[in-house]
Amino acid sequence: IRGTISNASHVGQTIVYKSMTDRRYADEKKEKFDIMKRRAQRVKAVLTDPRYQARFSAYPFNSGYFMCIRLKTVDAEALRRHLLDKYGVGLISLGKTDIRVAFSCLEEDEVEVLFDTILKGIKELENA
């Protein structure tokens, strides 16, 4: 049994090793890095729009896959549920004021649509 359990990760490690030693790895890694960088830059650009500032603000972020916003007028969990139920938008609430956004799953042209939908959801909850 121990030999089976101890080697459970060997297959996965072998696959990762082979992919990382492939001649295309560096080019593919750079391509994906550039995609994520452009998405992060698009998020930052969109969030400079003054329409959002009365209702939420972004926490500092430098890239990656996620960023968080601080809500100013509505409860984070209520907004999360509302956006999921009404628009099919899935976000993660963190406490009463914070929402985590996974911009890694968005195309660049979807970023503004997402933040407009968040703003719309906030306004709907304010008027409910």
XYZ file of N, CA and C in Angstrom:
384
model
N 0.829 -1.188 0.000
C 0.000 0.000 0.000
C 0.874 1.253 0.000
N 1.900 1.295 0.842
C 2.725 2.494 0.947
C 3.325 2.871 -0.407
N 3.792 1.893 -1.159
C 4.382 2.177 -2.465
C 3.385 2.816 -3.415
N 2.150 2.405 -3.350
C 1.112 2.980 -4.192
C 0.804 4.409 -3.775
N 0.656 4.640 -2.485
C 0.329 5.976 -1.987
C 1.504 6.925 -2.164
N 2.696 6.482 -1.849
C 3.872 7.350 -1.939
C 4.161 7.804 -3.360
N 3.795 7.016 -4.337
C 4.066 7.361 -5.727
C 2.876 8.020 -6.422
N 1.859 8.373 -5.649
C 0.648 8.938 -6.248
C 0.930 10.201 -7.048
N 1.864 11.015 -6.613
C 2.136 12.264 -7.326
C 3.152 12.096 -8.453
N 3.744 10.932 -8.580
C 4.777 10.724 -9.595
C 4.258 10.979 -11.006
N 3.065 10.502 -11.316
C 2.517 10.693 -12.661
C 2.352 12.184 -12.944
N 1.755 12.895 -12.010
C 1.568 14.335 -12.191
C 2.879 15.078 -12.321
N 3.838 14.711 -11.491
C 5.144 15.366 -11.556
C 5.843 15.079 -12.881
N 5.689 13.876 -13.378
C 6.294 13.507 -14.656
C 5.686 14.323 -15.795
N 4.383 14.473 -15.778
C 3.708 15.261 -16.820
C 4.175 16.715 -16.776
N 4.217 17.295 -15.589
C 4.672 18.684 -15.450
C 6.122 18.820 -15.909
N 6.964 17.888 -15.494
C 8.379 17.931 -15.894
C 8.522 17.882 -17.411
N 7.791 16.966 -18.050
C 7.894 16.839 -19.507
C 7.405 18.104 -20.205
N 6.337 18.699 -19.685
C 5.847 19.923 -20.322
C 6.828 21.078 -20.137
N 7.481 21.134 -18.969
C 8.426 22.228 -18.704
C 9.740 22.073 -19.470
N 10.044 20.891 -19.908
C 11.274 20.686 -20.679
C 11.012 20.678 -22.184
N 9.761 20.843 -22.575
C 9.417 20.920 -23.993
C 10.000 22.209 -24.585
N 10.425 22.172 -25.813
C 11.056 23.330 -26.456
C 10.091 24.515 -26.600
N 8.797 24.270 -26.576
C 7.809 25.344 -26.723
C 7.437 25.995 -25.398
N 7.907 25.435 -24.301
C 7.483 25.882 -22.970
C 7.718 27.378 -22.739
N 8.899 27.869 -23.003
C 9.220 29.279 -22.727
C 8.319 30.219 -23.524
N 8.092 29.902 -24.798
C 7.226 30.747 -25.623
C 5.786 30.725 -25.123
N 5.287 29.541 -24.771
C 3.920 29.427 -24.278
C 3.760 30.114 -22.922
N 4.766 30.000 -22.080
C 4.723 30.653 -20.772
C 4.676 32.171 -20.942
N 5.498 32.709 -21.838
C 5.501 34.156 -22.084
C 4.171 34.609 -22.666
N 3.622 33.831 -23.575
C 2.332 34.169 -24.176
C 1.253 34.287 -23.096
N 1.191 33.309 -22.203
C 0.186 33.322 -21.125
C 0.442 34.466 -20.149
N 1.711 34.729 -19.850
C 2.063 35.846 -18.978
C 1.569 37.162 -19.583
N 1.796 37.340 -20.873
C 1.385 38.573 -21.545
C -0.132 38.729 -21.553
N -0.852 37.640 -21.722
C -2.316 37.681 -21.669
C -2.776 38.158 -20.300
N -2.222 37.568 -19.250
C -2.619 37.943 -17.888
C -2.234 39.389 -17.580
N -1.101 39.817 -18.068
C -0.661 41.197 -17.837
C -1.619 42.179 -18.503
N -2.026 41.888 -19.729
C -2.974 42.767 -20.428
C -4.314 42.813 -19.705
N -4.760 41.679 -19.184
C -6.027 41.658 -18.442
C -5.927 42.520 -17.187
N -4.838 42.393 -16.454
C -4.646 43.200 -15.240
C -4.595 44.683 -15.591
N -3.914 45.028 -16.667
C -3.844 46.427 -17.086
C -5.218 46.949 -17.498
N -5.998 46.099 -18.127
C -7.354 46.509 -18.531
C -8.220 46.754 -17.303
N -8.124 45.880 -16.301
C -8.877 46.076 -15.059
C -8.507 47.425 -14.449
N -7.227 47.707 -14.346
C -6.782 48.980 -13.758
C -7.314 50.165 -14.553
N -7.294 50.074 -15.866
C -7.786 51.170 -16.701
C -9.287 51.375 -16.516
N -10.040 50.290 -16.523
C -11.495 50.385 -16.362
C -11.851 50.992 -15.009
N -11.128 50.602 -13.982
C -11.461 51.070 -12.633
C -11.134 52.539 -12.392
N -10.518 53.215 -13.345
C -10.314 54.660 -13.210
C -11.582 55.440 -13.553
N -12.576 54.764 -14.093
C -13.832 55.418 -14.460
C -14.515 55.960 -13.205
N -14.817 57.249 -13.160
C -15.414 57.837 -11.957
C -16.808 57.309 -11.615
N -17.475 56.646 -12.548
C -18.808 56.091 -12.258
C -18.787 55.113 -11.095
N -17.678 54.434 -10.913
C -17.598 53.393 -9.890
C -17.250 53.935 -8.508
N -16.611 55.074 -8.444
C -15.960 55.527 -7.222
C -16.896 55.777 -6.044
N -18.141 56.110 -6.286
C -19.071 56.346 -5.178
C -19.530 55.048 -4.528
N -19.411 53.939 -5.248
C -19.971 52.686 -4.739
C -18.940 51.609 -4.421
N -17.774 51.670 -5.050
C -16.713 50.721 -4.685
C -15.352 51.252 -5.092
N -14.335 50.703 -4.454
C -12.953 51.058 -4.797
C -12.118 49.786 -4.818
N -11.081 49.811 -5.620
C -10.207 48.643 -5.756
C -9.093 48.688 -4.726
N -8.815 47.533 -4.152
C -7.609 47.395 -3.339
C -6.416 47.324 -4.298
N -5.250 47.754 -3.870
C -4.079 47.669 -4.749
C -3.796 46.216 -5.164
N -3.431 46.048 -6.412
C -3.001 44.735 -6.909
C -1.995 44.981 -8.015
N -1.111 44.018 -8.231
C -0.058 44.231 -9.216
C -0.154 43.315 -10.424
N -0.995 42.338 -10.393
C -1.234 41.433 -11.513
C -1.882 40.194 -10.944
N -1.481 39.047 -11.421
C -2.011 37.809 -10.876
C -3.312 37.393 -11.522
N -4.143 36.750 -10.726
C -5.398 36.194 -11.214
C -6.615 36.865 -10.599
N -6.445 37.467 -9.436
C -7.560 38.017 -8.673
C -7.257 39.442 -8.241
N -8.329 40.158 -7.933
C -8.213 41.457 -7.282
C -9.458 41.608 -6.421
N -9.420 42.540 -5.493
C -10.554 42.740 -4.594
C -11.039 44.176 -4.665
N -12.345 44.318 -4.473
C -12.929 45.648 -4.373
C -13.612 45.788 -3.022
N -13.623 47.015 -2.522
C -14.299 47.331 -1.268
C -15.595 48.040 -1.617
N -16.697 47.434 -1.178
C -18.014 48.009 -1.428
C -18.291 49.100 -0.406
N -18.941 50.164 -0.836
C -19.195 51.296 0.048
C -20.637 51.395 0.522
N -21.577 50.736 -0.185
C -22.990 50.975 0.137
C -23.835 49.725 0.355
N -23.340 48.550 -0.009
C -24.142 47.328 0.140
C -23.295 46.215 0.747
N -23.970 45.199 1.253
C -23.313 44.035 1.848
C -22.733 43.137 0.749
N -21.523 42.684 0.941
C -20.825 41.883 -0.070
C -21.543 40.574 -0.380
N -21.993 39.871 0.640
C -22.670 38.589 0.401
C -23.998 38.798 -0.314
N -24.729 39.842 0.045
C -25.991 40.139 -0.638
C -25.735 40.446 -2.112
N -24.696 41.210 -2.391
C -24.357 41.517 -3.782
C -23.917 40.257 -4.516
N -23.108 39.441 -3.889
C -22.654 38.201 -4.518
C -23.840 37.347 -4.942
N -24.781 37.152 -4.026
C -25.964 36.333 -4.340
C -26.809 36.967 -5.441
N -27.004 38.270 -5.349
C -27.809 38.988 -6.340
C -27.206 38.847 -7.741
N -25.899 39.059 -7.854
C -25.246 38.965 -9.162
C -25.293 37.546 -9.717
N -25.155 36.564 -8.853
C -25.220 35.175 -9.302
C -26.634 34.820 -9.746
N -27.623 35.177 -8.932
C -29.012 34.828 -9.244
C -29.546 35.557 -10.471
N -29.252 36.842 -10.584
C -29.847 37.641 -11.651
C -29.025 37.650 -12.939
N -27.701 37.611 -12.820
C -26.848 37.777 -14.001
C -25.917 36.598 -14.279
N -25.889 35.616 -13.386
C -24.991 34.486 -13.574
C -23.530 34.845 -13.365
N -23.274 35.927 -12.638
C -21.906 36.379 -12.360
C -21.481 35.824 -11.012
N -20.425 35.042 -10.995
C -19.938 34.443 -9.760
C -18.731 35.185 -9.211
N -18.878 35.724 -8.030
C -17.799 36.405 -7.315
C -17.700 35.789 -5.930
N -16.679 36.137 -5.191
C -16.514 35.620 -3.833
C -16.579 36.787 -2.868
N -17.489 36.685 -1.889
C -17.563 37.733 -0.869
C -16.582 37.395 0.245
N -15.946 38.420 0.753
C -14.969 38.285 1.837
C -15.368 39.280 2.921
N -16.077 38.811 3.912
C -16.550 39.722 4.947
C -17.728 40.544 4.451
N -17.994 41.644 5.116
C -19.167 42.463 4.796
C -18.950 43.443 3.651
N -17.699 43.808 3.389
C -17.469 44.872 2.408
C -16.644 44.469 1.196
N -16.061 43.299 1.185
C -15.104 42.977 0.124
C -15.597 41.878 -0.813
N -15.295 42.080 -2.081
C -15.613 41.115 -3.139
C -14.318 40.798 -3.884
N -14.071 39.511 -4.113
C -12.908 39.093 -4.901
C -13.351 38.822 -6.331
N -12.620 39.369 -7.268
C -12.914 39.239 -8.691
C -11.781 38.452 -9.344
N -12.139 37.390 -10.054
C -11.144 36.597 -10.780
C -11.089 37.102 -12.216
N -10.231 38.079 -12.465
C -10.130 38.604 -13.824
C -9.379 37.650 -14.740
N -8.801 36.613 -14.177
C -8.079 35.623 -14.980
C -8.997 34.882 -15.943
N -10.280 34.848 -15.641
C -11.209 34.110 -16.497
C -11.933 35.026 -17.489
N -11.571 36.298 -17.509
C -12.219 37.252 -18.405
C -11.353 37.536 -19.622
N -12.002 37.751 -20.730
C -11.304 38.307 -21.884
C -11.214 39.812 -21.657
N -10.281 40.459 -22.305
C -10.098 41.895 -22.091
C -11.376 42.687 -22.348
N -12.128 42.319 -23.384
C -13.340 43.073 -23.708
C -14.499 42.784 -22.757
N -14.337 41.851 -21.841
C -15.379 41.545 -20.856
C -15.175 42.276 -19.528
N -14.027 42.894 -19.349
C -13.702 43.519 -18.064
C -14.677 44.640 -17.732
N -14.878 45.564 -18.664
C -15.785 46.679 -18.387
C -17.214 46.192 -18.187
N -17.622 45.206 -18.955
C -18.962 44.631 -18.805
C -19.145 44.097 -17.387
N -18.139 43.408 -16.870
C -18.232 42.868 -15.510
C -18.401 43.984 -14.486
N -17.561 45.001 -14.537
C -17.650 46.060 -13.536
C -18.923 46.887 -13.697
N -19.419 47.028 -14.920
C -20.718 47.676 -15.113
C -21.837 46.843 -14.495
N -21.733 45.528 -14.610
C -22.733 44.638 -14.011
C -22.668 44.713 -12.491
N -21.482 44.767 -11.934
C -21.338 44.929 -10.482
C -21.988 46.239 -10.049
N -21.718 47.316 -10.765
C -22.314 48.613 -10.438
C -23.834 48.553 -10.537
N -24.331 47.927 -11.573
C -25.780 47.786 -11.755
C -26.391 47.006 -10.594
N -25.740 45.915 -10.192
C -26.232 45.125 -9.068
C -26.254 45.919 -7.771
N -25.234 46.719 -7.548
C -25.190 47.562 -6.343
C -26.370 48.526 -6.345
N -26.597 49.190 -7.467
C -27.706 50.146 -7.561
C -29.043 49.457 -7.339
N -29.191 48.252 -7.871
C -30.443 47.508 -7.680
C -30.659 47.186 -6.208
N -29.613 46.776 -5.510
C -29.747 46.484 -4.078
C -30.032 47.752 -3.280
N -29.441 48.858 -3.661
C -29.701 50.125 -2.971
C -31.162 50.538 -3.092
N -31.764 50.223 -4.230
C -33.144 50.634 -4.492
C -34.175 49.590 -4.094
N -33.720 48.470 -3.573
C -34.655 47.378 -3.221
C -35.372 47.680 -1.915
